[in-house]
PDB file of C-alpha atoms in Angstrom:
ATOM      1  CA  MET P1239       5.763 -19.636 -38.286  1.00  0.00           C
ATOM      2  CA  VAL P1240       7.445 -16.349 -38.717  1.00  0.00           C
ATOM      3  CA  LYS P1241       7.645 -16.221 -42.676  1.00  0.00           C
ATOM      4  CA  LEU P1242      10.563 -14.390 -43.944  1.00  0.00           C
ATOM      5  CA  LEU P1243      11.524 -12.099 -46.143  1.00  0.00           C
ATOM      6  CA  PRO P1244      12.874 -12.710 -49.698  1.00  0.00           C
ATOM      7  CA  LEU P1245      16.355 -12.809 -50.602  1.00  0.00           C
ATOM      8  CA  ASP P1246      18.119 -11.875 -53.242  1.00  0.00           C
ATOM      9  CA  PHE P1247      20.522 -14.061 -54.703  1.00  0.00           C
ATOM     10  CA  ASN P1248      22.708 -14.003 -57.225  1.00  0.00           C
ATOM     11  CA  GLY P1249      25.409 -16.459 -57.308  1.00  0.00           C
ATOM     12  CA  GLU P1250      28.905 -16.566 -55.146  1.00  0.00           C
ATOM     13  CA  ASP P1251      27.916 -13.128 -53.732  1.00  0.00           C
ATOM     14  CA  LYS P1252      24.259 -14.375 -51.654  1.00  0.00           C
ATOM     15  CA  MET P1253      24.185 -14.046 -48.175  1.00  0.00           C
ATOM     16  CA  PHE P1254      21.683 -16.691 -47.834  1.00  0.00           C
ATOM     17  CA  TRP P1255      23.799 -20.370 -47.642  1.00  0.00           C
ATOM     18  CA  ALA P1256      22.199 -22.723 -45.741  1.00  0.00           C
ATOM     19  CA  SER P1257      19.449 -23.837 -43.399  1.00  0.00           C
ATOM     20  CA  ILE P1258      20.085 -26.288 -41.069  1.00  0.00           C
ATOM     21  CA  VAL P1259      16.544 -28.382 -39.121  1.00  0.00           C
ATOM     22  CA  PHE P1260      16.383 -29.665 -35.377  1.00  0.00           C
ATOM     23  CA  LEU P1261      13.870 -33.020 -36.446  1.00  0.00           C
ATOM     24  CA  THR P1262      11.960 -33.389 -33.039  1.00  0.00           C
ATOM     25  CA  ARG P1263      10.353 -36.504 -32.543  1.00  0.00           C
ATOM     26  CA  ASP P1264       7.223 -36.220 -30.032  1.00  0.00           C
ATOM     27  CA  ASN P1265       8.950 -37.136 -27.068  1.00  0.00           C
ATOM     28  CA  GLY P1266      11.582 -35.405 -27.521  1.00  0.00           C
ATOM     29  CA  ASP P1267      14.722 -36.404 -29.059  1.00  0.00           C
ATOM     30  CA  CYS P1268      17.128 -34.936 -31.833  1.00  0.00           C
ATOM     31  CA  LEU P1269      17.846 -36.445 -35.327  1.00  0.00           C
ATOM     32  CA  ILE P1270      21.921 -36.253 -35.466  1.00  0.00           C
ATOM     33  CA  LEU P1271      22.972 -37.558 -38.489  1.00  0.00           C
ATOM     34  CA  LYS P1272      26.360 -39.075 -39.057  1.00  0.00           C
ATOM     35  CA  ARG P1273      28.091 -37.976 -42.360  1.00  0.00           C
ATOM     36  CA  SER P1274      29.656 -39.416 -44.652  1.00  0.00           C
ATOM     37  CA  SER P1275      33.421 -40.592 -44.243  1.00  0.00           C
ATOM     38  CA  LEU P1276      34.331 -40.287 -47.965  1.00  0.00           C
ATOM     39  CA  ARG P1277      32.522 -37.658 -49.507  1.00  0.00           C
ATOM     40  CA  GLY P1278      31.890 -33.733 -48.431  1.00  0.00           C
ATOM     41  CA  ALA P1279      32.058 -31.284 -45.752  1.00  0.00           C
ATOM     42  CA  HIS P1280      32.685 -32.189 -41.955  1.00  0.00           C
ATOM     43  CA  ARG P1281      32.875 -36.088 -43.474  1.00  0.00           C
ATOM     44  CA  GLY P1282      32.011 -38.674 -40.537  1.00  0.00           C
ATOM     45  CA  LYS P1283      31.408 -34.894 -38.356  1.00  0.00           C
ATOM     46  CA  TRP P1284      27.824 -35.281 -36.304  1.00  0.00           C
ATOM     47  CA  GLY P1285      25.599 -32.716 -37.432  1.00  0.00           C
ATOM     48  CA  LEU P1286      21.637 -31.432 -38.199  1.00  0.00           C
ATOM     49  CA  ALA P1287      20.017 -32.007 -40.882  1.00  0.00           C
ATOM     50  CA  GLY P1288      21.016 -28.976 -43.757  1.00  0.00           C
ATOM     51  CA  GLY P1289      22.460 -27.659 -46.431  1.00  0.00           C
ATOM     52  CA  LYS P1290      23.253 -25.472 -49.011  1.00  0.00           C
ATOM     53  CA  VAL P1291      20.134 -23.218 -50.797  1.00  0.00           C
ATOM     54  CA  ASP P1292      19.411 -23.631 -54.856  1.00  0.00           C
ATOM     55  CA  ALA P1293      18.954 -20.223 -56.424  1.00  0.00           C
ATOM     56  CA  GLY P1294      15.730 -18.975 -56.042  1.00  0.00           C
ATOM     57  CA  GLU P1295      14.682 -20.386 -52.716  1.00  0.00           C
ATOM     58  CA  MET P1296      14.100 -19.309 -49.812  1.00  0.00           C
ATOM     59  CA  PRO P1297      15.512 -20.169 -46.357  1.00  0.00           C
ATOM     60  CA  GLU P1298      12.029 -22.424 -45.030  1.00  0.00           C
ATOM     61  CA  ASN P1299      11.842 -23.432 -48.955  1.00  0.00           C
ATOM     62  CA  THR P1300      15.354 -24.279 -48.926  1.00  0.00           C
ATOM     63  CA  ALA P1301      14.776 -26.764 -45.049  1.00  0.00           C
ATOM     64  CA  VAL P1302      11.683 -28.737 -45.752  1.00  0.00           C
ATOM     65  CA  ARG P1303      14.086 -29.724 -49.714  1.00  0.00           C
ATOM     66  CA  GLU P1304      17.136 -30.605 -47.776  1.00  0.00           C
ATOM     67  CA  VAL P1305      14.911 -32.337 -44.767  1.00  0.00           C
ATOM     68  CA  PHE P1306      13.286 -34.770 -47.583  1.00  0.00           C
ATOM     69  CA  GLU P1307      16.407 -35.186 -49.134  1.00  0.00           C
ATOM     70  CA  GLU P1308      18.343 -36.743 -45.963  1.00  0.00           C
ATOM     71  CA  THR P1309      16.318 -38.484 -44.537  1.00  0.00           C
ATOM     72  CA  GLY P1310      12.711 -38.864 -46.203  1.00  0.00           C
ATOM     73  CA  TYR P1311      10.973 -36.689 -43.639  1.00  0.00           C
ATOM     74  CA  GLU P1312       8.044 -35.027 -45.577  1.00  0.00           C
ATOM     75  CA  ILE P1313       7.225 -31.480 -43.740  1.00  0.00           C
ATOM     76  CA  SER P1314       5.629 -28.480 -45.340  1.00  0.00           C
ATOM     77  CA  GLU P1315       6.666 -24.943 -44.449  1.00  0.00           C
ATOM     78  CA  ASP P1316       4.297 -24.722 -41.699  1.00  0.00           C
ATOM     79  CA  ASP P1317       5.842 -27.299 -40.026  1.00  0.00           C
ATOM     80  CA  LEU P1318       9.053 -25.000 -39.180  1.00  0.00           C
ATOM     81  CA  PHE P1319      10.612 -23.055 -36.408  1.00  0.00           C
ATOM     82  CA  PHE P1320      12.592 -20.044 -36.462  1.00  0.00           C
ATOM     83  CA  LEU P1321      14.658 -20.743 -34.604  1.00  0.00           C
ATOM     84  CA  SER P1322      18.324 -17.771 -35.763  1.00  0.00           C
ATOM     85  CA  LYS P1323      20.352 -16.393 -37.903  1.00  0.00           C
ATOM     86  CA  THR P1324      23.805 -16.613 -37.782  1.00  0.00           C
ATOM     87  CA  SER P1325      26.199 -14.507 -40.214  1.00  0.00           C
ATOM     88  CA  ASN P1326      30.446 -14.303 -41.177  1.00  0.00           C
ATOM     89  CA  GLY P1327      30.002 -11.516 -42.531  1.00  0.00           C
ATOM     90  CA  LYS P1328      29.736 -13.334 -45.333  1.00  0.00           C
ATOM     91  CA  ARG P1329      27.245 -16.234 -45.442  1.00  0.00           C
ATOM     92  CA  ASP P1330      23.540 -16.165 -43.353  1.00  0.00           C
ATOM     93  CA  TYR P1331      23.016 -19.916 -41.997  1.00  0.00           C
ATOM     94  CA  TYR P1332      19.233 -20.016 -41.024  1.00  0.00           C
ATOM     95  CA  PHE P1333      17.933 -22.619 -37.863  1.00  0.00           C
ATOM     96  CA  PHE P1334      15.033 -24.008 -37.021  1.00  0.00           C
ATOM     97  CA  TRP P1335      13.156 -26.947 -35.640  1.00  0.00           C
ATOM     98  CA  ALA P1336      10.262 -28.792 -36.494  1.00  0.00           C
ATOM     99  CA  LYS P1337       8.264 -32.311 -35.280  1.00  0.00           C
ATOM    100  CA  VAL P1338       8.198 -35.591 -37.441  1.00  0.00           C
ATOM    101  CA  SER P1339       7.527 -39.568 -36.885  1.00  0.00           C
ATOM    102  CA  GLY P1340       8.333 -42.923 -37.752  1.00  0.00           C
ATOM    103  CA  GLU P1341      12.472 -43.153 -38.447  1.00  0.00           C
ATOM    104  CA  PRO P1342      14.702 -41.425 -41.351  1.00  0.00           C
ATOM    105  CA  GLN P1343      15.597 -43.298 -44.464  1.00  0.00           C
ATOM    106  CA  ILE P1344      18.929 -40.987 -45.041  1.00  0.00           C
ATOM    107  CA  ASP P1345      20.488 -40.134 -47.856  1.00  0.00           C
ATOM    108  CA  ASN P1346      23.956 -41.143 -49.751  1.00  0.00           C
ATOM    109  CA  GLU P1347      26.241 -38.034 -47.840  1.00  0.00           C
ATOM    110  CA  HIS P1348      25.108 -39.669 -44.302  1.00  0.00           C
ATOM    111  CA  GLU P1349      26.123 -42.711 -43.400  1.00  0.00           C
ATOM    112  CA  GLY P1350      24.518 -42.793 -39.380  1.00  0.00           C
ATOM    113  CA  TRP P1351      22.456 -41.122 -37.357  1.00  0.00           C
ATOM    114  CA  GLU P1352      20.310 -41.027 -34.395  1.00  0.00           C
ATOM    115  CA  TRP P1353      18.052 -39.876 -31.449  1.00  0.00           C
ATOM    116  CA  VAL P1354      19.097 -37.843 -29.295  1.00  0.00           C
ATOM    117  CA  PRO P1355      17.463 -36.482 -26.447  1.00  0.00           C
ATOM    118  CA  TRP P1356      17.010 -32.680 -26.873  1.00  0.00           C
ATOM    119  CA  ARG P1357      19.022 -31.190 -23.440  1.00  0.00           C
ATOM    120  CA  ASP P1358      22.341 -33.435 -25.123  1.00  0.00           C
ATOM    121  CA  VAL P1359      22.406 -32.573 -28.554  1.00  0.00           C
ATOM    122  CA  ARG P1360      24.604 -29.481 -28.035  1.00  0.00           C
ATOM    123  CA  SER P1361      27.287 -32.038 -26.944  1.00  0.00           C
ATOM    124  CA  ARG P1362      26.809 -34.651 -29.729  1.00  0.00           C
ATOM    125  CA  VAL P1363      26.224 -32.044 -33.167  1.00  0.00           C
ATOM    126  CA  GLU P1364      30.666 -32.145 -34.840  1.00  0.00           C
ATOM    127  CA  VAL P1365      30.041 -29.824 -37.752  1.00  0.00           C
ATOM    128  CA  PRO P1366      30.469 -26.250 -36.133  1.00  0.00           C
ATOM    129  CA  THR P1367      27.148 -24.514 -34.943  1.00  0.00           C
ATOM    130  CA  GLU P1368      27.245 -20.947 -33.022  1.00  0.00           C
ATOM    131  CA  PRO P1369      26.026 -21.883 -29.033  1.00  0.00           C
ATOM    132  CA  LYS P1370      23.214 -19.357 -29.360  1.00  0.00           C
ATOM    133  CA  VAL P1371      21.678 -21.576 -31.790  1.00  0.00           C
ATOM    134  CA  PHE P1372      22.057 -24.679 -29.176  1.00  0.00           C
ATOM    135  CA  LYS P1373      20.289 -22.416 -26.856  1.00  0.00           C
ATOM    136  CA  ALA P1374      17.658 -21.176 -28.813  1.00  0.00           C
ATOM    137  CA  PHE P1375      16.566 -24.725 -29.216  1.00  0.00           C
ATOM    138  CA  GLU P1376      17.663 -26.143 -25.464  1.00  0.00           C
ATOM    139  CA  MET P1377      14.942 -22.963 -25.047  1.00  0.00           C
ATOM    140  CA  THR P1378      12.075 -24.139 -27.371  1.00  0.00           C
ATOM    141  CA  GLN P1379      12.003 -27.804 -25.995  1.00  0.00           C
ATOM    142  CA  SER P1380      12.418 -26.548 -22.737  1.00  0.00           C
ATOM    143  CA  LYS P1381       8.381 -25.433 -23.135  1.00  0.00           C
ATOM    144  CA  VAL P1382       7.094 -28.669 -25.069  1.00  0.00           C
TER     145      VAL P1382
END
């Protein structure tokens, strides 16, 4: 795993905003989660595990915490592989992937989950994500 440098965090002025994780099984399937249609951002849309930073967190800390909160999977920072960082000029988003086993136990922020072949993830994720992120994920999976 690539260790990231400490980031500044000062309230709403923070650059690091969220970590998102592609969770895969040994057979290459990737977990997508359907967001709640009743609350939160991107209601009723399919997306990946992940979420916003808490004060003092590094991107990999946020990824580990969010994966556990949203899916029940206990992963460590050493399980994460860095894929990409994107920015809209005000907020930075970090993308990782990690292997997991078993079935997820989703939280109340989601109303469904599905395992999809890694080649189909790009066409199934409805939450806006830059194409370069999918390309990085696809490149890593094609070599696994």
